[in-house]
Short mmCIF file of C-alpha atoms in Angstrom, two decimals:
data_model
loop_
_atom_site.label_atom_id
_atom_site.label_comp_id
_atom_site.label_asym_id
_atom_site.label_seq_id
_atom_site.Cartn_x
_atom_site.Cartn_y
_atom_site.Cartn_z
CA UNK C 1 5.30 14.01 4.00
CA UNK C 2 1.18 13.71 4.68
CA UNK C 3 -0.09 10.26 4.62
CA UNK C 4 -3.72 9.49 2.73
CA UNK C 5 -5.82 6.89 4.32
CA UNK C 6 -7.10 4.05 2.08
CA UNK C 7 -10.96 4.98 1.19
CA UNK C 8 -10.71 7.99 2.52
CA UNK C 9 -12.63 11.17 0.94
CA UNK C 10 -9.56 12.89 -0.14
CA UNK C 11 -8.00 10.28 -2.31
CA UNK C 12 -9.53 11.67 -5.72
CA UNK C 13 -8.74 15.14 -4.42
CA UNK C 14 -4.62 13.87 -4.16
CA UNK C 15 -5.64 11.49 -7.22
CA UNK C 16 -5.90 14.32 -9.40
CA UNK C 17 -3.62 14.04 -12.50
CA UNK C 18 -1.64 17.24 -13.25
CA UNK C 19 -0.42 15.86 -17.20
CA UNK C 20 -4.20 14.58 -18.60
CA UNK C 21 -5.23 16.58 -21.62
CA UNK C 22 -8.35 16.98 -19.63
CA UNK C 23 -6.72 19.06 -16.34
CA UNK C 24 -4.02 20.55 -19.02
CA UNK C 25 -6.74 22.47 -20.75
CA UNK C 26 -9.15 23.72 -17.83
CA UNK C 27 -5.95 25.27 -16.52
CA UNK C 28 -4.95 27.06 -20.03
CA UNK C 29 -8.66 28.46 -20.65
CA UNK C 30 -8.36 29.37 -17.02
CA UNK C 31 -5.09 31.20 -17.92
CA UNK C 32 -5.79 32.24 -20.59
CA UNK C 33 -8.75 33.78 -19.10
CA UNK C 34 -6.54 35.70 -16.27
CA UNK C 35 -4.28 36.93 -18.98
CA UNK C 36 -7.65 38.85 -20.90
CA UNK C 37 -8.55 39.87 -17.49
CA UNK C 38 -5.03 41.41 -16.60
CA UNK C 39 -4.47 42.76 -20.08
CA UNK C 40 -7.89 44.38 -20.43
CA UNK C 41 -8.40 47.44 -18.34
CA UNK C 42 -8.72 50.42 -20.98
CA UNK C 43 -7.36 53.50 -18.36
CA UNK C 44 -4.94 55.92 -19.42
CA UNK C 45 -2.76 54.69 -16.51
CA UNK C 46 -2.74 51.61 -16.89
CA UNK C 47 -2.19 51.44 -20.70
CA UNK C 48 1.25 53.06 -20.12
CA UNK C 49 2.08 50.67 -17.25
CA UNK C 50 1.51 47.77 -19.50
CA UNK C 51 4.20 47.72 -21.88
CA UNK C 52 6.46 48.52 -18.58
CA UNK C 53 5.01 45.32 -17.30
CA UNK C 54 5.49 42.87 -20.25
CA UNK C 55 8.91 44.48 -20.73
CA UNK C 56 9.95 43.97 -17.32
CA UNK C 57 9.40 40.06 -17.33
CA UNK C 58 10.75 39.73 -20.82
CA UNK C 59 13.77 41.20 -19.50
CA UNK C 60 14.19 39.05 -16.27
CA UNK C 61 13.60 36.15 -18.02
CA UNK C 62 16.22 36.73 -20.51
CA UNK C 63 18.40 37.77 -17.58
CA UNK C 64 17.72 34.47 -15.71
CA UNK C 65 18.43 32.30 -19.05
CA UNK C 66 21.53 34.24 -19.70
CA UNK C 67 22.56 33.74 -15.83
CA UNK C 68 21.71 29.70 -16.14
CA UNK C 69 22.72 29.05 -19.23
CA UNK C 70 25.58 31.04 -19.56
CA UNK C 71 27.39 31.69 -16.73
CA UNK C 72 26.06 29.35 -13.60
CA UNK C 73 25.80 26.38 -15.64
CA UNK C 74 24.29 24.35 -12.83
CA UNK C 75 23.54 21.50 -15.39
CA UNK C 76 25.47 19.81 -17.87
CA UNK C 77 22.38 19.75 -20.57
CA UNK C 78 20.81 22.83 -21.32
CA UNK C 79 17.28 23.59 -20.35
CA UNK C 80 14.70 23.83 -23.12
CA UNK C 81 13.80 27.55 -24.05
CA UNK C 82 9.62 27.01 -23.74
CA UNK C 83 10.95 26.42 -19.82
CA UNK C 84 12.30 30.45 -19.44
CA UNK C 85 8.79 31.22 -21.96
CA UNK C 86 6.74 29.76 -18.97
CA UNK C 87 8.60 31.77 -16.47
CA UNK C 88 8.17 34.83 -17.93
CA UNK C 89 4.67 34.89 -18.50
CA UNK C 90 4.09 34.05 -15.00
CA UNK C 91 6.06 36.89 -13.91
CA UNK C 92 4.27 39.22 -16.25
CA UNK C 93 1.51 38.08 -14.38
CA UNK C 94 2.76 39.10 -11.43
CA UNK C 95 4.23 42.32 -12.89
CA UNK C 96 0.91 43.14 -14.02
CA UNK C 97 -0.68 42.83 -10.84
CA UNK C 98 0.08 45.56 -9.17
CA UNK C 99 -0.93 48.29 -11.41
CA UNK C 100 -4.19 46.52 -12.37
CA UNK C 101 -4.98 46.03 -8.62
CA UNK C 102 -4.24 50.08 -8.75
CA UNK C 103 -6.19 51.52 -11.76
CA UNK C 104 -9.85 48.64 -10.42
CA UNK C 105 -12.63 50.40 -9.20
CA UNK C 106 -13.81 48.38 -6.35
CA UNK C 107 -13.11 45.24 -4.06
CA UNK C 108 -14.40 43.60 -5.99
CA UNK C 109 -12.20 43.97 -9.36
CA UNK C 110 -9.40 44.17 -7.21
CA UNK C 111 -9.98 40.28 -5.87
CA UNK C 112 -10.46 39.34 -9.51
CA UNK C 113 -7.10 41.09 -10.38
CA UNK C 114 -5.49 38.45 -7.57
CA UNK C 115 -7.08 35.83 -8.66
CA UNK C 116 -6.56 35.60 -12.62
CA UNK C 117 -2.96 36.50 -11.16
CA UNK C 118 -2.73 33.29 -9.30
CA UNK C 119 -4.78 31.47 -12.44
CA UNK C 120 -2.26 32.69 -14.73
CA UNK C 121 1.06 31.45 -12.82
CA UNK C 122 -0.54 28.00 -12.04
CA UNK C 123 -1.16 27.67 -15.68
CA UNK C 124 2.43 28.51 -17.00
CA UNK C 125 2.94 26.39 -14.11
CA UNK C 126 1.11 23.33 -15.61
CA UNK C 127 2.97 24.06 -18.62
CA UNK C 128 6.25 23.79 -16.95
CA UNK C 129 4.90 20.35 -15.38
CA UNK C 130 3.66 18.77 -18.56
CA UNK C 131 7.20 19.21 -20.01
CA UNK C 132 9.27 16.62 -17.11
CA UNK C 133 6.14 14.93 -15.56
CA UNK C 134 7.51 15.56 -12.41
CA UNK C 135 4.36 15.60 -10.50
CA UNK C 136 1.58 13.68 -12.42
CA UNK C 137 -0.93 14.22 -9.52
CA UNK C 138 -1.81 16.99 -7.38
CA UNK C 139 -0.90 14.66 -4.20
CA UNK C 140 2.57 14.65 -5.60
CA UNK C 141 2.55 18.44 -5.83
CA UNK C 142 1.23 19.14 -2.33
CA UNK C 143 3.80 16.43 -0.93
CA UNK C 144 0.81 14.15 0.11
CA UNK C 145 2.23 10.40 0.31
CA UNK C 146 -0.17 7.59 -0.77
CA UNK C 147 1.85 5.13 -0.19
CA UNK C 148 2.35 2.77 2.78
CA UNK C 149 5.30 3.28 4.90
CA UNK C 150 7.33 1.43 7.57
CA UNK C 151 9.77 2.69 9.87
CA UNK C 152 13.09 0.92 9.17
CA UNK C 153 13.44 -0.24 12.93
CA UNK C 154 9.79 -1.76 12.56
CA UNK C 155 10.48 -4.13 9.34
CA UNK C 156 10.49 -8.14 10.16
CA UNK C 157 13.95 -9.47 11.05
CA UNK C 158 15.91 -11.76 9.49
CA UNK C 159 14.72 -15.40 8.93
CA UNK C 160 16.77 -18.79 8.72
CA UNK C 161 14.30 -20.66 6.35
CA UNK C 162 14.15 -18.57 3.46
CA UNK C 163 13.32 -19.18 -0.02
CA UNK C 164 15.72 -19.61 -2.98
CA UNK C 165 15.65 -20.93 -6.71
CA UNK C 166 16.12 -19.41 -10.32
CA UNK C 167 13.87 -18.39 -11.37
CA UNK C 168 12.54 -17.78 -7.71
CA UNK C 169 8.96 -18.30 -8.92
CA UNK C 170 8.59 -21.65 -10.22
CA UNK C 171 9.62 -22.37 -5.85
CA UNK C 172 7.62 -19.75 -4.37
CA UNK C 173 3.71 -20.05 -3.30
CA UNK C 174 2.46 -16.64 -2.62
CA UNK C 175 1.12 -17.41 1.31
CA UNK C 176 -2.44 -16.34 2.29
CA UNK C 177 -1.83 -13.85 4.94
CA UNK C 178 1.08 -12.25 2.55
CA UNK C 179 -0.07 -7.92 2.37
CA UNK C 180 -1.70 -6.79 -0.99
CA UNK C 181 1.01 -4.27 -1.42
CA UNK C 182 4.88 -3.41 -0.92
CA UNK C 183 5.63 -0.63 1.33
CA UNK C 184 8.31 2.53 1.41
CA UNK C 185 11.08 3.35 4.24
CA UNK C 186 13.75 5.29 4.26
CA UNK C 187 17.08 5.09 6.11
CA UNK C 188 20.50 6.92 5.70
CA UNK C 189 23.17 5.21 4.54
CA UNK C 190 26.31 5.89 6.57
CA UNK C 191 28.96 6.51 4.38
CA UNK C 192 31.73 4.44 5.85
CA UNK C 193 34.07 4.47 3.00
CA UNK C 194 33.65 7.22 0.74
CA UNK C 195 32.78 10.08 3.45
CA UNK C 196 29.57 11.29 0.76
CA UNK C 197 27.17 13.31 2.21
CA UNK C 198 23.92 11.73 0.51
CA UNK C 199 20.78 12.45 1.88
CA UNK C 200 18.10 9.80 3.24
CA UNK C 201 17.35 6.39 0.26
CA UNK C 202 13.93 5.51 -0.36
CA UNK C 203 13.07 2.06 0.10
CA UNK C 204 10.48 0.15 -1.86
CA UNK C 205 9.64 -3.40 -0.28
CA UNK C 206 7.74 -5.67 -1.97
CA UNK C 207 4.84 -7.57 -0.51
CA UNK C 208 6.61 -11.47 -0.55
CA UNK C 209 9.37 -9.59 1.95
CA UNK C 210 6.88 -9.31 4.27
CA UNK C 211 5.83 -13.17 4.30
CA UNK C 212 6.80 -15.93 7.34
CA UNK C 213 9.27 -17.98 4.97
CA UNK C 214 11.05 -15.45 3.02
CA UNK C 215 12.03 -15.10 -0.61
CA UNK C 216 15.67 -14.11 -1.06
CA UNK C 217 14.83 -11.09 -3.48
CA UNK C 218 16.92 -9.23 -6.01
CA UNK C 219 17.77 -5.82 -5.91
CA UNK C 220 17.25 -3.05 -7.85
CA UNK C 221 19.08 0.30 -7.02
CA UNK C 222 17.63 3.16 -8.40
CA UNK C 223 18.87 6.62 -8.81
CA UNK C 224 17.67 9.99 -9.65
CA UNK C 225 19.07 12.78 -11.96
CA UNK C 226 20.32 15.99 -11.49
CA UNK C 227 18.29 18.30 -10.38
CA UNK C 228 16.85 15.84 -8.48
CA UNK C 229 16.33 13.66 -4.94
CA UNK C 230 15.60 10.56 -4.30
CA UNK C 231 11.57 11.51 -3.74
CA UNK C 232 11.69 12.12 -7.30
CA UNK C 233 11.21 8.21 -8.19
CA UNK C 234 8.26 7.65 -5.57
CA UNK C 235 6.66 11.25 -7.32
CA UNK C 236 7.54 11.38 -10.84
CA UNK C 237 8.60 8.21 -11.06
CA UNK C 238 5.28 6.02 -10.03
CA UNK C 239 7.96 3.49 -8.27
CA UNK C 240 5.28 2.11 -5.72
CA UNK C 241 3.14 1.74 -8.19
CA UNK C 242 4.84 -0.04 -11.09
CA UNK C 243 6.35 -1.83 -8.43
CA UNK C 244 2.93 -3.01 -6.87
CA UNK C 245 1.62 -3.44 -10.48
CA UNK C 246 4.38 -6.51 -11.23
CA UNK C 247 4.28 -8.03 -7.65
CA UNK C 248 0.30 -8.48 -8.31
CA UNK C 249 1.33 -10.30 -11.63
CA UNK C 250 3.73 -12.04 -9.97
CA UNK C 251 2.46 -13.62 -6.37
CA UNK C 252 3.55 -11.13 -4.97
CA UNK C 253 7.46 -11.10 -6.00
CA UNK C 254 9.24 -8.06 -6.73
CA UNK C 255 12.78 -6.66 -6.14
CA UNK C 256 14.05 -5.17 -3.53
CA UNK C 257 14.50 -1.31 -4.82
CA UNK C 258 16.56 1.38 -2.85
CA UNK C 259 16.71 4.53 -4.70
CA UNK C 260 20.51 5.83 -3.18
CA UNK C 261 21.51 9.86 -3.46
CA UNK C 262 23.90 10.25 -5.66
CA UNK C 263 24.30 13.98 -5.94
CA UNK C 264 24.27 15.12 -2.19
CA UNK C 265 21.58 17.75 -3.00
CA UNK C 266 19.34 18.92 -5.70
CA UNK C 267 21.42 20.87 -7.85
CA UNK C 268 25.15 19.07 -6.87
CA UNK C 269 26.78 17.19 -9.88
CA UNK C 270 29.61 15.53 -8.57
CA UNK C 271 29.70 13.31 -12.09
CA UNK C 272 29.37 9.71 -9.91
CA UNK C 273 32.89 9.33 -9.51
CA UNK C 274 36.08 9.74 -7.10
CA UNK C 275 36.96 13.37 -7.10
CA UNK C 276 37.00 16.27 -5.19
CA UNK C 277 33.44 17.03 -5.65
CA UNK C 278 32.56 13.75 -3.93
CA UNK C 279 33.54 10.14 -3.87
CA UNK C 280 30.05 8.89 -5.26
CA UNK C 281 31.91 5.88 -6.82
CA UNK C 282 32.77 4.39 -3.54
CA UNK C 283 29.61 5.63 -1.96
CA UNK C 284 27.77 3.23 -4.58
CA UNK C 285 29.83 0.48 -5.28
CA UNK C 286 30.66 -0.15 -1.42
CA UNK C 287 28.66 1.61 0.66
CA UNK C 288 25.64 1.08 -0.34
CA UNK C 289 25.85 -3.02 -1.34
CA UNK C 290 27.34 -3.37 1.91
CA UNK C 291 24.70 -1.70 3.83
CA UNK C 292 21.67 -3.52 1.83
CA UNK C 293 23.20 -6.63 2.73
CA UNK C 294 23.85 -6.11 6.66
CA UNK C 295 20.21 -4.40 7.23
CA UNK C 296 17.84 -5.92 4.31
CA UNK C 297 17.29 -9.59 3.75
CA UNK C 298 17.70 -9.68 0.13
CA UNK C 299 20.05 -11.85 -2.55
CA UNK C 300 23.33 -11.08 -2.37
CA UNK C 301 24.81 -12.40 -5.29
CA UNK C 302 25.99 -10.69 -7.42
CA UNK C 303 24.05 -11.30 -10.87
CA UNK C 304 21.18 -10.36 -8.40
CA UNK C 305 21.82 -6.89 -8.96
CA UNK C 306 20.85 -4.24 -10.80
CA UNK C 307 21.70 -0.23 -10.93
CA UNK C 308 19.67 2.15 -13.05
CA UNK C 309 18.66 5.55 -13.57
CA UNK C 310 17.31 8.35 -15.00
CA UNK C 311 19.07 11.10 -16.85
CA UNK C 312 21.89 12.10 -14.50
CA UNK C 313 21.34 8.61 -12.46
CA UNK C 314 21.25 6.99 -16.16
CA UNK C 315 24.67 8.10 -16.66
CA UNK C 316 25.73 7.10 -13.56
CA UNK C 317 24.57 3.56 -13.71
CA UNK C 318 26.45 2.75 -16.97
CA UNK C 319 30.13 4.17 -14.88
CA UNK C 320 28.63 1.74 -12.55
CA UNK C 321 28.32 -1.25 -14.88
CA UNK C 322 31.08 -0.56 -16.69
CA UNK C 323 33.36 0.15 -13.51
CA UNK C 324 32.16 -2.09 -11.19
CA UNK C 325 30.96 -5.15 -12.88
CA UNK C 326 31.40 -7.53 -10.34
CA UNK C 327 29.21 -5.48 -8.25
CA UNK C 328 26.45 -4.44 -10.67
CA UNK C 329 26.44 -6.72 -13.39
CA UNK C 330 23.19 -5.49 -15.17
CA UNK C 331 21.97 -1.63 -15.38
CA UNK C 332 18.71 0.37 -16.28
CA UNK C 333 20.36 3.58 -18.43
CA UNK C 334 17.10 5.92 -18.83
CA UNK C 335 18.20 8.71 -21.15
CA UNK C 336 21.46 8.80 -19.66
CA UNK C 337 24.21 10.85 -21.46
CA UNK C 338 27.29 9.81 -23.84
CA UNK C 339 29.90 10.81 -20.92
CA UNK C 340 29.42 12.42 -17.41
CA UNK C 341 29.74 15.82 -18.22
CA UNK C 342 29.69 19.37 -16.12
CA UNK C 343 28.65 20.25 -19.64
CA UNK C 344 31.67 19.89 -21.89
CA UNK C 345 34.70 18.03 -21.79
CA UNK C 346 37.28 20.88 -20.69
CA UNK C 347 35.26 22.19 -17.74
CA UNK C 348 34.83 18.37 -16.41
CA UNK C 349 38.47 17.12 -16.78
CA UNK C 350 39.62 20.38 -15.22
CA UNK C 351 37.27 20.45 -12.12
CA UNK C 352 36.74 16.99 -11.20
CA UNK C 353 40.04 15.76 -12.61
CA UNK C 354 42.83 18.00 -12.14
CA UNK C 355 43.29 18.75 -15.64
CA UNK C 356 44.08 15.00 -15.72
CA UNK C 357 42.85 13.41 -19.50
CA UNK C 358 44.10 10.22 -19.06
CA UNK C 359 42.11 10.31 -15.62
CA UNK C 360 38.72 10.80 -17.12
CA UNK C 361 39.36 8.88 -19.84
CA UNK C 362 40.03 5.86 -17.21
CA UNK C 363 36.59 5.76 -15.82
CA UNK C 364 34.53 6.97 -18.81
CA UNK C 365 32.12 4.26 -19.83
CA UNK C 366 32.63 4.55 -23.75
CA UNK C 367 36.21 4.75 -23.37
CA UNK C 368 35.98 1.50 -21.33
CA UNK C 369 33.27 0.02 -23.98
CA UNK C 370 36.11 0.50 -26.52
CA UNK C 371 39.05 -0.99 -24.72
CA UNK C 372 36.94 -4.01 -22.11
CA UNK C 373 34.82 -6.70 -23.33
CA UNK C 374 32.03 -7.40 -20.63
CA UNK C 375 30.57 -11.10 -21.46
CA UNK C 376 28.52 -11.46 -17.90
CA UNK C 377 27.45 -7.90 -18.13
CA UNK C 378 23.97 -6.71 -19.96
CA UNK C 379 21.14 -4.11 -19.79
CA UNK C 380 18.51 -1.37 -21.01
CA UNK C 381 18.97 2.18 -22.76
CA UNK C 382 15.51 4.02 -22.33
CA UNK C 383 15.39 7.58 -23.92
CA UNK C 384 12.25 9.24 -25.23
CA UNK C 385 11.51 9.37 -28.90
CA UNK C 386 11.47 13.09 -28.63
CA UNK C 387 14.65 13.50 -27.12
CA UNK C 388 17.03 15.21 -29.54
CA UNK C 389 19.45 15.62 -27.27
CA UNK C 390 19.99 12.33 -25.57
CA UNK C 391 18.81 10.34 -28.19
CA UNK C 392 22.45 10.37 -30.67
CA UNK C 393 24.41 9.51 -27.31
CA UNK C 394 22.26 6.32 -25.88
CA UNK C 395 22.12 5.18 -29.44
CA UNK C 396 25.95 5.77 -29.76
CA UNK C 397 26.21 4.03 -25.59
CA UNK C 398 23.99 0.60 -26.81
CA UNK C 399 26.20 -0.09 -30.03
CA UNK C 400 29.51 0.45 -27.54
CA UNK C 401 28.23 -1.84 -25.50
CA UNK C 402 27.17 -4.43 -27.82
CA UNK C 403 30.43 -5.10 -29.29
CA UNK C 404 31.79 -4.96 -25.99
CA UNK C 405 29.97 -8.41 -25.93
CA UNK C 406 27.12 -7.14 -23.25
CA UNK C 407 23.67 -8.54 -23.08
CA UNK C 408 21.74 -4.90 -24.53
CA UNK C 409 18.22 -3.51 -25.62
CA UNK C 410 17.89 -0.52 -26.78
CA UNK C 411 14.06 1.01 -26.24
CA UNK C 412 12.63 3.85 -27.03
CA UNK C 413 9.57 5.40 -25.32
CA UNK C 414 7.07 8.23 -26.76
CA UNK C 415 7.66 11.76 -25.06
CA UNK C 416 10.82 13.91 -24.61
CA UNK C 417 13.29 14.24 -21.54
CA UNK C 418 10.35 13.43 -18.87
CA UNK C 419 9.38 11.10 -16.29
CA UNK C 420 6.64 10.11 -18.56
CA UNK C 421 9.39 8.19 -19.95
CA UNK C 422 11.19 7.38 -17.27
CA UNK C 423 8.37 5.85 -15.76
CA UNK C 424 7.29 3.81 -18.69
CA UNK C 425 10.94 2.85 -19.27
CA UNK C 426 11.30 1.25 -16.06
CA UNK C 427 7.29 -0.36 -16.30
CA UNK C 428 8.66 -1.98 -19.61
CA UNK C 429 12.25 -2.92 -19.01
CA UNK C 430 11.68 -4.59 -15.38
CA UNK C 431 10.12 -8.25 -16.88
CA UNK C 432 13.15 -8.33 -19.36
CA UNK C 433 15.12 -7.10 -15.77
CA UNK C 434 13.80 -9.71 -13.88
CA UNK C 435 13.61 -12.61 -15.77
CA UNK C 436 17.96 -11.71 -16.12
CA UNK C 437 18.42 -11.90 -12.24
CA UNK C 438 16.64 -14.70 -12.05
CA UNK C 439 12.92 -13.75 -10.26
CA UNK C 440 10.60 -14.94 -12.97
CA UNK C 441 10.90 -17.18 -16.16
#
């Protein structure tokens, strides 16, 4: 990951935002531009390789929707059809190419060929990006980092006189010499219990940790969906920045947020529980706490604590809440799903379960919703106003947990299935968040 100096040159290069209306339609009229360009050339030859062209990426986008959709399944929810429309217009670009690099007269033409090529794929491109937000700026694209990191071995140790009080602010005077902002590191957390293989958490650290006296913070942990890595909240996810946003509003005071893998690797669903595609339940609800406590300096009681995520990671932290209450007593559900799923009930009872109903039914949040009552417990359902396909099952999740006596809101933000949401979720929901474990008033 590059690092961006503060004031340096670059910044409104890495600045650049990949979702505003603005960027969205220079790169269509550019694309649109290299489609006239690659469609236009009026030779014999070339007229006859066209249709051969457009056919060709019709086909292999059908044949990579069937494969997805159909047979792979990678993902329990399917992927929107304007996605695989995106796809194959870039590779009719790219189809295209060759034969209208072939029938140009010149270097010239032939450069231009290339080039409203390229501008053609970057805009389908675009149009693939506006749909998750996934990278708002180019600097999140290019894997530039504009944050400020820490190596874990570098962060202040522990300290006896520490600060403590609910709410924690109506005790805590921000100190002069306390930083302007929070700052990211990342550390692996061994897996001593469960045996998961996650990759590396991201750690956000807000400014007040890194004061002379201080303030025993709550923590947030934070999880991604599926596709999906941890990155994903620090990119799509503005983290740092809604992060830095409320410690500026607040003296400085933040949580403590470690965004924890719980997949293993981009594409892995292993449904955040105990099976034989991982043991993600233990991972989170032991691992994890225990190794925040031993190597962070943070609050370590337990209505401290808060799990969330988005899609995939939404789902997980309601198994969380409703599993493991004592350990996270209050969840962020960001257009999570109605039940983990490998995308329908008879493929995930038979692969993660063993066939095993009652086993699935044991662990499933709206099963437990029905059957628990959960008087300490309490949280936020997210989901995008445009989400048709989330929407029915977080409604369905927030009334299960309501009568199950939980402390709920139910929010929902403008846009689809996208980090636009996700984002904004979180940016909304974390005052309501914090003023439940205790930080502010």
């Amino acid at each position: 990951m590059w690092t961006v100096c503060g004031g340096c040159p670059l910044n409104w290069f890495v600045s650049l935002s990949l979702v505003s209306g603005k960027t969205s339609l220079v790169l269509s009229v550019l694309g649109a531009a290299g489609a006239l360009w690659l469609l236009g050339c009026g030779t014999r030859w070339y007229v006859r390789a066209l249709p051969i062209g457009l056919l060709a990426s019709a086909l292999v986008a059908a044949i990579l929707y069937y494969v997805v959709e159909k047979v792979w399944r990678p993902f329990p929810d399917p992927i929107q059809v304007e996605i695989y429309v995106w796809i194959g217009i870039g590779l009719a670009a790219l189809f295209l190419l060759v034969p209208r690099t072939v029938a140009a007269h010149g270097f010239f033409r032939k450069v231009v060929s290339v080039v409203a090529a390229v501008l053609v794929v970057v805009a389908a491109s675009a149009q693939v990006n506006l749909v998750f937000s996934a990278y708002p700026t180019l600097g999140t694209l290019l894997g530039i980092d504009e944050v400020d990191r820490i190596d874990l071995q570098d962060l202040p140790p522990r300290q006896t006189d520490v600060v403590t009080g609910s709410p924690l602010d109506s005790v805590w005077t921000a100190p002069a010499e306390m930083p302007s902002a929070g700052k990211i590191t990342s550390a692996t957390i061994p897996p001593t219990a469960s045996n998961f293989s996650a990759r590396p958490a991201q750690i956000y650290l807000p400014p007040a940790y890194f004061t002379d006296r201080r303030p025993l913070l709550p923590v947030l942990v934070l999880l991604a969906g599926q596709p999906g890595e941890p990155e994903d909240w620090l990119n799509g996810g503005l983290l740092a920045i809604t992060m830095d946003e409320f410690a500026r509003d607040h003296n400085g005071l933040a949580p403590v947020v470690v965004v924890a893998d719980g997949t293993g690797s981009t594409i892995a669903n292993p449904l955040c529980v105990d099976s034989p595609l991982g043991n993600v339940d233990t991972y989170l609800s032991q691992d994890v706490p225990k190794w925040i406590e031993s190597s962070l300096q943070v609050n370590d009681e337990p209505h401290s604590w808060i799990i969330g995520g988005l899609s995939y990671g939404g789902t997980c932290s309601i198994q969380m809440a409703t599993n493991h209450p004592e350990v996270y007593p209050t969840f962020l559900d960001l257009s999570g799903q109605a039940e983990p799923t490998l995308g329908d009930r008879g493929r995930t009872v038979s692969e993660a379960f063993g066939g095993d109903e009652a086993a699935f039914v044991a662990v499933n949040p709206m099963d437990l919703l029905k059957t628990k009552k959960y008087p300490d417990s309490g949280g936020a359902f997210v989901v995008g106003a445009d989400d048709n396909d989330y929407k029915p099952g977080q409604q369905a999740m927030y009334d299960a947990a309501k009568a199950a006596g939980m402390d709920v809101r139910y929010l929902e933000v403008p846009g689809g299935h996208s980090f636009a949401v996700w984002s904004e979720g979180l940016k909304q929901e974390l005052p309501w968040l914090m003023q439940r474990v205790g930080l502010i008033s």
